[in-house]
XYZ file of C-alpha atoms in Angstrom:
576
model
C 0.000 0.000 0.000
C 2.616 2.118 1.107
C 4.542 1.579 -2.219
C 0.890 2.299 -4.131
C 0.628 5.447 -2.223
C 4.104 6.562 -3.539
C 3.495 6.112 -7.173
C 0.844 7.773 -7.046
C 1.981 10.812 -5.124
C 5.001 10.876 -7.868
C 2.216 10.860 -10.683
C 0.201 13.982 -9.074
C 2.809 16.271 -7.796
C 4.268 17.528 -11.099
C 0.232 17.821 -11.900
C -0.432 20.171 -8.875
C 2.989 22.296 -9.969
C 1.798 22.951 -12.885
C -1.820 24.065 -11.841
C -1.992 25.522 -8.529
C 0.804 28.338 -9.229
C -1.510 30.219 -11.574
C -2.392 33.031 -9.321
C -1.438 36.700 -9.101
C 0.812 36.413 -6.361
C 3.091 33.388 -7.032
C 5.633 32.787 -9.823
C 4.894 29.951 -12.511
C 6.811 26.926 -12.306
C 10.041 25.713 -11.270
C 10.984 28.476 -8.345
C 8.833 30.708 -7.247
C 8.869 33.894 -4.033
C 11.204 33.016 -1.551
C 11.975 34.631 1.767
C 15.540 32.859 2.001
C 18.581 34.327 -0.217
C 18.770 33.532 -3.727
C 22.249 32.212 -4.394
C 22.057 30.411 -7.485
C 19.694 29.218 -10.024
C 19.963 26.575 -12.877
C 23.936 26.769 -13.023
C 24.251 30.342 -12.508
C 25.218 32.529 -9.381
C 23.164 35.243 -8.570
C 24.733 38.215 -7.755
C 25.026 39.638 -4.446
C 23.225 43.226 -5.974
C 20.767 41.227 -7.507
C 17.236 42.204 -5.885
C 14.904 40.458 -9.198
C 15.540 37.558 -10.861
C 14.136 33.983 -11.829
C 14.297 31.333 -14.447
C 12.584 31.343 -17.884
C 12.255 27.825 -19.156
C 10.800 25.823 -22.358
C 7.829 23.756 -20.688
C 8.320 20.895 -22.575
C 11.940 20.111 -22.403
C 12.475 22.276 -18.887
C 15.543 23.704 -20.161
C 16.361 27.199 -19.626
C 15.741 30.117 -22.995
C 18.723 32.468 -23.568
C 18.071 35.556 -24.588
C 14.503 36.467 -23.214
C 13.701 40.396 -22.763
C 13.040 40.601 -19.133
C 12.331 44.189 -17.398
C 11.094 45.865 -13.690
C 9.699 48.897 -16.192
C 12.451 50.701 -15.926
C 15.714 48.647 -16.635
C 15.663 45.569 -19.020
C 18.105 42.699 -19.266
C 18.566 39.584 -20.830
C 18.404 35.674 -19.651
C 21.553 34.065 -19.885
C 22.798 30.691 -21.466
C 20.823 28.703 -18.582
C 17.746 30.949 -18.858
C 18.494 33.112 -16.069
C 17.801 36.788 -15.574
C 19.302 39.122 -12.612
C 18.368 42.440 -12.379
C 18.216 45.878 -9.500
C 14.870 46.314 -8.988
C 13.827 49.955 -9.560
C 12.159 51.736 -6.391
C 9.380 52.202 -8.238
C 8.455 48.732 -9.698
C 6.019 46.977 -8.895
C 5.724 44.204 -11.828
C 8.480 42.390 -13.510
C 7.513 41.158 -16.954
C 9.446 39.465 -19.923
C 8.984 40.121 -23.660
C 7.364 37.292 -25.620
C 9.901 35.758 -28.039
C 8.901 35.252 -31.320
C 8.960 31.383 -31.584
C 6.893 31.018 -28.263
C 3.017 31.251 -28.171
C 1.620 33.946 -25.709
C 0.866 32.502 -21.822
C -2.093 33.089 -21.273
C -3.946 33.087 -17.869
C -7.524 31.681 -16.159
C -7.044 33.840 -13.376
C -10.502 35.662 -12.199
C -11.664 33.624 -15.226
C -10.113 35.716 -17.359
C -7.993 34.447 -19.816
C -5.554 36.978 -21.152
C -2.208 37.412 -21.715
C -0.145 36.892 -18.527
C 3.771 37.774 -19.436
C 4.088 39.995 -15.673
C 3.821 39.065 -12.390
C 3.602 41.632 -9.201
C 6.768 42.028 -6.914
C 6.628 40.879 -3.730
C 8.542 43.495 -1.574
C 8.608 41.787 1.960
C 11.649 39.703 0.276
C 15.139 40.956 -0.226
C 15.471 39.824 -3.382
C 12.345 38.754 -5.449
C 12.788 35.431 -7.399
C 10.423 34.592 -10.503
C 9.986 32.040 -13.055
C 7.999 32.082 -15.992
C 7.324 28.783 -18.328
C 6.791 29.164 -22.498
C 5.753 26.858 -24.809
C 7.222 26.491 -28.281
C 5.247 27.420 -31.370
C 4.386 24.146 -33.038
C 5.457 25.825 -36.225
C 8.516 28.115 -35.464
C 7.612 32.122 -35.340
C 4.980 33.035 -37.587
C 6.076 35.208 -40.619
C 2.608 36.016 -41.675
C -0.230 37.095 -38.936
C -3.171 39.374 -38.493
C -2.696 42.196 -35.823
C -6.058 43.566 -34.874
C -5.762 47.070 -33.418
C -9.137 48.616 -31.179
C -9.307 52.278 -30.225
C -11.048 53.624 -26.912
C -14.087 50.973 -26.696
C -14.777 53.637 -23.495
C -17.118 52.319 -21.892
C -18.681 53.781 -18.971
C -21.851 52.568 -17.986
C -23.855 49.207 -18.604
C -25.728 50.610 -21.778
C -22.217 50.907 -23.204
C -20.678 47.728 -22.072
C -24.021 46.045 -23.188
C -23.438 47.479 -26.708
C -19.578 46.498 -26.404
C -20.265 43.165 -25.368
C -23.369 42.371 -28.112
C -22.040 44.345 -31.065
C -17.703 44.773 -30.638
C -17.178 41.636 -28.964
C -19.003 39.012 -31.509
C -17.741 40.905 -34.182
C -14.144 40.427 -33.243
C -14.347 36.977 -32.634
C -15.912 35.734 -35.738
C -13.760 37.950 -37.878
C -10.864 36.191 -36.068
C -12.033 32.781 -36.147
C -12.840 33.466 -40.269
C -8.600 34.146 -40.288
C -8.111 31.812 -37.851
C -9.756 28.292 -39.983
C -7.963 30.012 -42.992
C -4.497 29.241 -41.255
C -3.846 32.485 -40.141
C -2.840 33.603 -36.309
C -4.437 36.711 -34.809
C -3.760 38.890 -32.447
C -5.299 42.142 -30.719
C -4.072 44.998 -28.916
C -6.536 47.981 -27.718
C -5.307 51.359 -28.186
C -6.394 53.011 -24.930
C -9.373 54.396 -23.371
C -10.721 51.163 -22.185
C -12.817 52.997 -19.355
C -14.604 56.315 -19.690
C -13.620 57.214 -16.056
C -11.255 54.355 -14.602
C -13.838 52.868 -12.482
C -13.472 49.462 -10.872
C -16.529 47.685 -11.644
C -16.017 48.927 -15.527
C -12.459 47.560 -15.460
C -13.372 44.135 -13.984
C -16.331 43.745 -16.865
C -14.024 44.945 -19.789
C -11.528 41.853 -18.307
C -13.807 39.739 -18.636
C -15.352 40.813 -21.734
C -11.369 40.905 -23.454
C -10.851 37.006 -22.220
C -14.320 35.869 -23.394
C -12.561 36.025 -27.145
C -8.558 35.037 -25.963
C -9.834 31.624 -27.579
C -10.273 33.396 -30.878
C -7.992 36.101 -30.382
C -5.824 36.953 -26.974
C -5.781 40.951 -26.678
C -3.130 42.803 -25.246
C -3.882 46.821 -23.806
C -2.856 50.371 -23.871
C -3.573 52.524 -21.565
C -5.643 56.122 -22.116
C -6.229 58.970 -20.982
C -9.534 58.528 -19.443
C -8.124 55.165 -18.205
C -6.097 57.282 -15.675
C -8.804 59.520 -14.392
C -9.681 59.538 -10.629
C -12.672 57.236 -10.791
C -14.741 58.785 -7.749
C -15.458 62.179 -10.125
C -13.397 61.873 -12.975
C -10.844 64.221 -11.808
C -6.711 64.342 -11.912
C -5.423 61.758 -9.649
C -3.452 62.208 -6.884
C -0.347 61.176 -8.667
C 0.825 59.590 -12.110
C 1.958 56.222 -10.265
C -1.818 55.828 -8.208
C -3.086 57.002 -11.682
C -2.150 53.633 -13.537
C -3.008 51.370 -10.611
C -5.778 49.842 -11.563
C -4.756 49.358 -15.473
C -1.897 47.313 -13.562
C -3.940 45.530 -11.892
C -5.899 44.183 -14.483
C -4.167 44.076 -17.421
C -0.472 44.360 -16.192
C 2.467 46.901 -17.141
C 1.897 50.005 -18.806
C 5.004 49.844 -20.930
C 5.783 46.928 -22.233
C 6.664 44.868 -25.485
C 6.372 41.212 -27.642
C 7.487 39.891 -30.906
C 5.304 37.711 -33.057
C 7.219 36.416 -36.709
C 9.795 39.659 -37.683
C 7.226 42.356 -35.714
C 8.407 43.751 -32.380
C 5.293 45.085 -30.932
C 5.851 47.818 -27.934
C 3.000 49.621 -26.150
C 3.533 52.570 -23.966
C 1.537 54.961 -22.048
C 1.803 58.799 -23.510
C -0.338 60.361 -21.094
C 1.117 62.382 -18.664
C -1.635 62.231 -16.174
C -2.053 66.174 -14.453
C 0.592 67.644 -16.545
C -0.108 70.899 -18.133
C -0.014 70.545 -21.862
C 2.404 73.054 -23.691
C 0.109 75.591 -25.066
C -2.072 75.146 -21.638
C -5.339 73.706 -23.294
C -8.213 73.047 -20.847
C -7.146 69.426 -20.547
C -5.805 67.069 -17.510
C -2.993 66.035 -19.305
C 0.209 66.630 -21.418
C 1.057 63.550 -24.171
C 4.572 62.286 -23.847
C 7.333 60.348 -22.602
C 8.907 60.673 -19.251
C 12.570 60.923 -19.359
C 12.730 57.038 -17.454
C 10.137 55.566 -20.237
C 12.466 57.003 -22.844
C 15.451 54.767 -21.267
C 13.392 52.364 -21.207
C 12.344 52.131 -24.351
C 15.995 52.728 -25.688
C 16.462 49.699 -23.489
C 13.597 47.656 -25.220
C 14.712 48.489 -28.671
C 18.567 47.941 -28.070
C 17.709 44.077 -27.698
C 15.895 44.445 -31.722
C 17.771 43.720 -34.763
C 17.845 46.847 -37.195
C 16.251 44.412 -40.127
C 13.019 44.128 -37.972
C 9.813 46.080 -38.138
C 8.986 47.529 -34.796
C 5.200 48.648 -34.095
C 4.536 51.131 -31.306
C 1.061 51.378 -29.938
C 0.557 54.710 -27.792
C -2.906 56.428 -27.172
C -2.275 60.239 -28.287
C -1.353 60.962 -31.724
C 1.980 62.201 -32.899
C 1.075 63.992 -35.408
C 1.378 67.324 -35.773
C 3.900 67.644 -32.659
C 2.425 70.342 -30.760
C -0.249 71.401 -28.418
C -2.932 68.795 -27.443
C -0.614 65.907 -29.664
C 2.546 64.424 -28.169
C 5.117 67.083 -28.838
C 8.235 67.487 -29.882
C 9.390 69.023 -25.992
C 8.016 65.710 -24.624
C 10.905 63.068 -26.510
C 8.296 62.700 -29.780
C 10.792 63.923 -32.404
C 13.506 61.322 -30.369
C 11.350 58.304 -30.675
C 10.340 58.522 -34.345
C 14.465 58.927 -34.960
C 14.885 55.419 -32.944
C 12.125 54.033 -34.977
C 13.500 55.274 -38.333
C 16.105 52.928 -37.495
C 14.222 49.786 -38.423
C 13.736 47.990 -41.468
C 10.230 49.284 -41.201
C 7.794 51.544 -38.716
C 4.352 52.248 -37.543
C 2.543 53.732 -34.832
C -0.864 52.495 -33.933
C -3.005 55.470 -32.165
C -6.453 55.723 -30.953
C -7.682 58.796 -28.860
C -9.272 60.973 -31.646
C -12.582 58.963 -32.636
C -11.915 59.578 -36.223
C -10.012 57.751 -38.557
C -6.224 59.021 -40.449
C -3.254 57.564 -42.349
C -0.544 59.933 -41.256
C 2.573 59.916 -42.893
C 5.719 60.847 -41.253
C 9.472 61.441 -42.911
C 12.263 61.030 -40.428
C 16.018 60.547 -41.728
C 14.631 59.549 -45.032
C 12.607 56.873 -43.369
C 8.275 56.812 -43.973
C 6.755 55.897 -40.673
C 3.327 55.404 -40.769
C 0.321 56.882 -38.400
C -2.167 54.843 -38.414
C -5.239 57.118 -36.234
C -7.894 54.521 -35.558
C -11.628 55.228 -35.218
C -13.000 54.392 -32.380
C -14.589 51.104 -31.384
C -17.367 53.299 -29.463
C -17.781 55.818 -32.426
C -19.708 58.967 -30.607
C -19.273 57.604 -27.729
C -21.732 54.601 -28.084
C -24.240 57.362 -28.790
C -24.114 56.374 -32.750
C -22.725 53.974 -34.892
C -20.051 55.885 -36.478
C -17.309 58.430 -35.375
C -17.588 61.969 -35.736
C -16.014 61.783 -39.144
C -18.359 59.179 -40.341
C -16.146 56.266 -40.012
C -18.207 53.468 -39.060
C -17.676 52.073 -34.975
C -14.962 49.078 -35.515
C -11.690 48.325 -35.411
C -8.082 47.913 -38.094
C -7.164 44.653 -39.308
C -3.461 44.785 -40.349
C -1.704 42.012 -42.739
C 1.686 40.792 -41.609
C 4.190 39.890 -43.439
C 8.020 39.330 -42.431
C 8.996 42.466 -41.505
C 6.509 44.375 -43.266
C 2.738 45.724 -43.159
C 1.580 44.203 -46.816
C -2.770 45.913 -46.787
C -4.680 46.872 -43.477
C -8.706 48.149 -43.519
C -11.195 49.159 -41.352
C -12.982 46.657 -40.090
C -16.677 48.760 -39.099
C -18.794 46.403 -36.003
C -21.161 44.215 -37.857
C -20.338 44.661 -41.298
C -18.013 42.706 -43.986
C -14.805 43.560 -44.795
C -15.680 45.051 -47.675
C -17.864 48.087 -46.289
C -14.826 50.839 -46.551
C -16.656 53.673 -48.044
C -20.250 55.568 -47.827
C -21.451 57.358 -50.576
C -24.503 60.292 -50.331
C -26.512 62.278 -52.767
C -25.359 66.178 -53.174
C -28.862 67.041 -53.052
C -29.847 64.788 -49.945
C -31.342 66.434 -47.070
C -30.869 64.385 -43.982
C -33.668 63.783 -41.524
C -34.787 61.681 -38.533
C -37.932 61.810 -36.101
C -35.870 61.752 -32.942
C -34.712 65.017 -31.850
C -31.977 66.341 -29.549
C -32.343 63.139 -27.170
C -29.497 63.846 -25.027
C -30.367 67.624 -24.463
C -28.188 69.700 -26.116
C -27.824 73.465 -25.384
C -29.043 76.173 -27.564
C -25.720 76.893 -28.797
C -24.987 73.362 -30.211
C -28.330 73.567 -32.439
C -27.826 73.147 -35.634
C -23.922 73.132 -35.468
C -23.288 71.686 -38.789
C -26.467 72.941 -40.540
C -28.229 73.065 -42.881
C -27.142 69.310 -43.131
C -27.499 69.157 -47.035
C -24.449 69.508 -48.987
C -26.101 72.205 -51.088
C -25.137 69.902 -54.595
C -27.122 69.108 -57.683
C -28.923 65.869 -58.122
C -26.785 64.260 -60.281
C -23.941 64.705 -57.460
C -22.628 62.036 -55.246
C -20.119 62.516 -52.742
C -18.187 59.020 -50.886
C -16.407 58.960 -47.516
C -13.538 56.806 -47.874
C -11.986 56.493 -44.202
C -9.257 54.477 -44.692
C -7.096 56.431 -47.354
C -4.216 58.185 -47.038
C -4.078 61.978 -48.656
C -0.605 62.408 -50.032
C -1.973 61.941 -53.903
C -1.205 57.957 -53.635
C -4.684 57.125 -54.139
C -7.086 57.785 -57.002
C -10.768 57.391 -56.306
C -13.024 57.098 -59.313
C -16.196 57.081 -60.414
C -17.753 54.504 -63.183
C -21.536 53.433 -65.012
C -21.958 51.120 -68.104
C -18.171 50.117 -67.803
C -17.275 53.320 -68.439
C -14.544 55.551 -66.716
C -16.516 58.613 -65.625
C -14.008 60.431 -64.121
C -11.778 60.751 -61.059
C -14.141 62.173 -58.093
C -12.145 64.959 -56.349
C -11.317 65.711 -52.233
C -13.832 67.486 -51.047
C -13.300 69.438 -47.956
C -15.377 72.737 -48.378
C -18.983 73.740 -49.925
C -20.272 76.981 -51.197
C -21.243 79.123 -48.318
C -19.145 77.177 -45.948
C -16.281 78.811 -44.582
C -15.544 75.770 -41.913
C -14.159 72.569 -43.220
C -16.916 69.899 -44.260
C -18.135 67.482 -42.358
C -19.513 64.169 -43.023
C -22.864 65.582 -42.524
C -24.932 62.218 -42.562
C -23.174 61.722 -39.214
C -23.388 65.378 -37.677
C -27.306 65.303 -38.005
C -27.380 62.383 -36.041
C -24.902 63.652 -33.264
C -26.144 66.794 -33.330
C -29.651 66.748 -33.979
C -30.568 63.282 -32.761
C -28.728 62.658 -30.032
C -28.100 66.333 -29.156
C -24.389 65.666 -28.287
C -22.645 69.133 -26.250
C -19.430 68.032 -28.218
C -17.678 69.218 -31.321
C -16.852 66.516 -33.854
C -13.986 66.647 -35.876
C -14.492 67.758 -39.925
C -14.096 64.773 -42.608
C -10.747 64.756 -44.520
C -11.618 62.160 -46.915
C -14.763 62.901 -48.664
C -14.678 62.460 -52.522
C -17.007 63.970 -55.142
C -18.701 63.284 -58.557
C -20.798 63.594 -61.014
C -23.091 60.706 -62.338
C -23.323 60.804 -66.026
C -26.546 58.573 -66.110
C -27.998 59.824 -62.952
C -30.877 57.422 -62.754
C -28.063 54.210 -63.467
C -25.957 52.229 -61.154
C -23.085 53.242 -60.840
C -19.543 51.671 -59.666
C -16.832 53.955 -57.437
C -12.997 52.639 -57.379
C -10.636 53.755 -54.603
C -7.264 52.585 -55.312
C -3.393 53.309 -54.809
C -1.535 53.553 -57.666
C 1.064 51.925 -57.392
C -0.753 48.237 -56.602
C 0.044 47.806 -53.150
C -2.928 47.969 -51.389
C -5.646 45.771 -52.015
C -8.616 48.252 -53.770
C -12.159 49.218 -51.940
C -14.843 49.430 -54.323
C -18.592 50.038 -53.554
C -21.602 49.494 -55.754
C -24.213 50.303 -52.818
C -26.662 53.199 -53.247
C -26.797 56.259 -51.842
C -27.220 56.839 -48.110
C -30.321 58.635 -46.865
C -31.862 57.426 -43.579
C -30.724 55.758 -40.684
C -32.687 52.568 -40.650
C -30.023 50.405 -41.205
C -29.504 51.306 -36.760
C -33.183 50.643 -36.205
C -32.440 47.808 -34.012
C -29.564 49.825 -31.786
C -29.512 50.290 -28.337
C -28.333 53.738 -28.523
C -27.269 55.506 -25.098
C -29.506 58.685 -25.020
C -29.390 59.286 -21.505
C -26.127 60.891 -21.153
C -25.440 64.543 -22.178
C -22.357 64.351 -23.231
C -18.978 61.964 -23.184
């Protein structure tokens, strides 16, 4: 019995190992927190200095991986020929976290029943020095040269209306567009662009968790942290300090600066927002957009660790562009990190923050690095369908390949891939029977009016979000086979001295909904001429030179809103 009891003890323990460490607090694996001194681990001394350190090891084989990224936030290092790290723990850390190699799948967690990715742990700081171990499991296939990289900008939600609509319209939407890529052979993977929360409250934060790992079986989504993420949740207002500011985004989804590599990509996400700053030409905001000089180092760190020949892809919240003012600026290290990136074989940044969409071109040392300003997943704030610019609610599916971005689109919530453009009549005057629903002031009335583009009939204008603007693209119109003519920008109307807007969308936010907000104006409307009015008609928006795949739409003319009849819109707020 006694010998019984033994063989089966020896066939369960390596079972329980490999469960019950799976929690917050305790490190994965071989190892783990200790309160004695650390003195050596897997063949290699640890140094006396040494206040962070563990082993990262291959879970099938149990041997150590050289060369893992491993960082407190601040400082980053590398494991050694046994798979060892070491490291000085920064007085201000309070995660260590390692950088996904390329050839190993993303861990990924149950903990709280939420399965996400789980590459940090938290520090315990009752022990001198803080031992962790984390276990990876080989790709089946080596790294993957060719993925999908899904990018979501501020979902924001804020109340249950909004995380209803998140959860029945954003959330479905993602997973079956990632399982469709997914049975084709092709991985997936997410990464929100900030602006999770409206207002950094805790019960929001624990039902966007869970709402992120009900899809990590489709698609596992990593997170960037927003503004409006590091509000003061009790009244919205500047927190106390930048460091009690990200608490909770650490506590839910983990560091706030941190990177991966998947195939030839490394992926970094960073937090520009510095929270209760005062923003350089003093706008009425609660916060600058920037770098700190310590997640500059750090991120000099990161990228020392990349090969030159790799693409790198930084996903931040605030735009870049324009470096001034209310965008990261050039006095807060923007100008610095587009140099570092120009180093690489190839660059993007991924941004959110706006609620409109824009391809942004940038020319540093000779290099193009792409902008890539993502509508929002929450459009008006969940109060429409659509951003203020007309791009539809959604989110960007980009196409990976080696160390380059081959297409990306806009993929709008609950609509095929194909839906990248919305075209109007000149002479179309829109209308609904619901009127200023959310209340809007006296002042806002009629913003945008009158909301008729002030055309002839035989006029059609398109919105074509996903464009860039620097003469690359052509967008033309055809009927009968027949080339009617290139359809021209269109950015201002007679009697207009403002810039256009998409004005299909500003009746409904302003009129409808009765938002207290300004939307932005609409960079990439296109107009034309029908030459047999009453005829279908065919519009082409291509780049000339072939490398992007083309968007073409066939679909008549917008002129209501029914195709939102069945929308749970959130009228009862007056205003984000």
């Amino acid at each position: 019995m006694k010998q019984l009891k033994f063989v089966l003890l020896t066939l369960v323990f390596p079972l329980l190992l490999s469960c019950s460490n799976d929690t917050l607090d305790s490190p994965e694996g071989a190892g783990g927190t200790s309160k004695k001194n650390v003195t050596h681990i897997n063949g290699t001394d640890i140094a006396p200095e040494t206040t962070l350190c563990g082993l990262i090891y291959d879970v099938e084989s149990g041997a150590g991986i050289p060369g893992v990224v491993v960082s407190d936030g601040f400082d980053c290092t590398t494991t050694d020929a046994n798979g060892v790290y070491q490291l000085v723990r920064d007085s201000r850390a309070a995660l260590i976290f390692y950088s996904t190699p390329a050839d190993y799948a993303i861990y990924r967690s149950v903990i709280a029943e939420a399965e996400l990715p789980y590459f940090y742990r938290k520090i315990d700081l009752s022990v001198k020095v803080f031992r962790q171990d984390f276990k990876l499991t080989r790709l089946p296939n080596g790294k993957e040269t060719k993925f999908r990289l899904f990018c979501m900008a501020d979902p924001q939600c804020r109340n249950e209306k909004s995380l209803a609509r998140f959860q029945d319209e954003t959330i479905p939407d993602l997973k079956k567009t990632a399982d469709e890529y997914r049975d084709a052979g092709s991985p997936v993977y997410g990464i929100t662009l900030g602006d999770i929360t409206d207002n950094n409250r805790t019960a929001i934060w624990e039902a966007m968790k869970k709402a992120m790992a009900s899809i990590a079986g489709s698609v596992p989504f990593f997170q960037t942290i927003g503004n409006h993420d590091h509000l003061n949740e009790a009244d919205n207002s500047v927190t106390s300090t930048y460091w009690k500011s990200v608490e909770n985004f650490q506590k839910y989804f983990g560091p706030q600066n941190y990177s991966f590599d998947r195939g030839d990509v490394h992926i970094v996400s960073m937090d520009n927002v510095l929270h209760g700053e005062i923003p350089d030409l003093g706008e009425d905001q609660e916060f600058a957009a920037g770098f700190y000089d310590w997640q500059f180092e750090w991120l000099k760190r990161d990228l020392s660790y990349v090969p030159k020949d790799k693409m790198v892809i930084l996903c931040c919240h605030v735009p870049f562009r324009g470096g001034a003012s209310y965008c990261h600026s050039d006095k807060r290290y923007r100008r610095e990190v587009l140099e570092l990136l120009s180093e690489y074989a190839e660059a993007h940044l991924m941004i959110g923050h706006t609620h409109y969409n824009q391809n942004y071109i940038h020319s540093v040392n000779g290099k193009t690095i792409y902008e890539h300003i993502q509508g929002a997943a929450c459009g008006a704030f969940w109060h429409a369908s659509f951003n203020g610019d007309g791009t539809p609610n959604g989110y960007a599916v980009y196409d990976i390949e080696g160390a380059h971005i081959a297409d990306w689109r806009f993929k709008a919530t609950g609509r095929d891939e194909g839906f990248q453009m919305r075209v109007y009549r000149g002479n179309q005057t829109f209308y609904h029977d619901k009127q200023n629903k959310g209340g809007l002031d006296a002042t806002m009335k009629d913003k945008y009016g009158p909301y008729n583009y002030g055309l002839g009939a035989d006029d059609i204008l398109v919105n074509v979000w996903n464009i860039e603007h620097d003469g690359s693209w052509t967008v033309t119109l055809y009927q009968r086979g027949e080339n009617i003519g290139q359809m021209t920008n269109y950015t201002s109307s007679a009697g207009r001295t403002e810039k256009l807007h998409d004005l299909w969308a500003a009746y409904w936010i302003y009129q409808v909904y009765g938002a207290g907000f300004t939307t932005t104006s609409c960079q990439h409307l296109y107009k034309g001429t029908l030459k047999y009015p009453d005829e279908p008609y065919e519009i082409r928006a291509e780049k000339t030179d072939g490398s992007r795949a083309p968007y073409v739409c066939t679909a008549p003319p917008t002129t209501d809103y029914d195709e939102f009849k069945n929308i749970k819109y959130d009228f009862d707020l007056v205003s984000k």
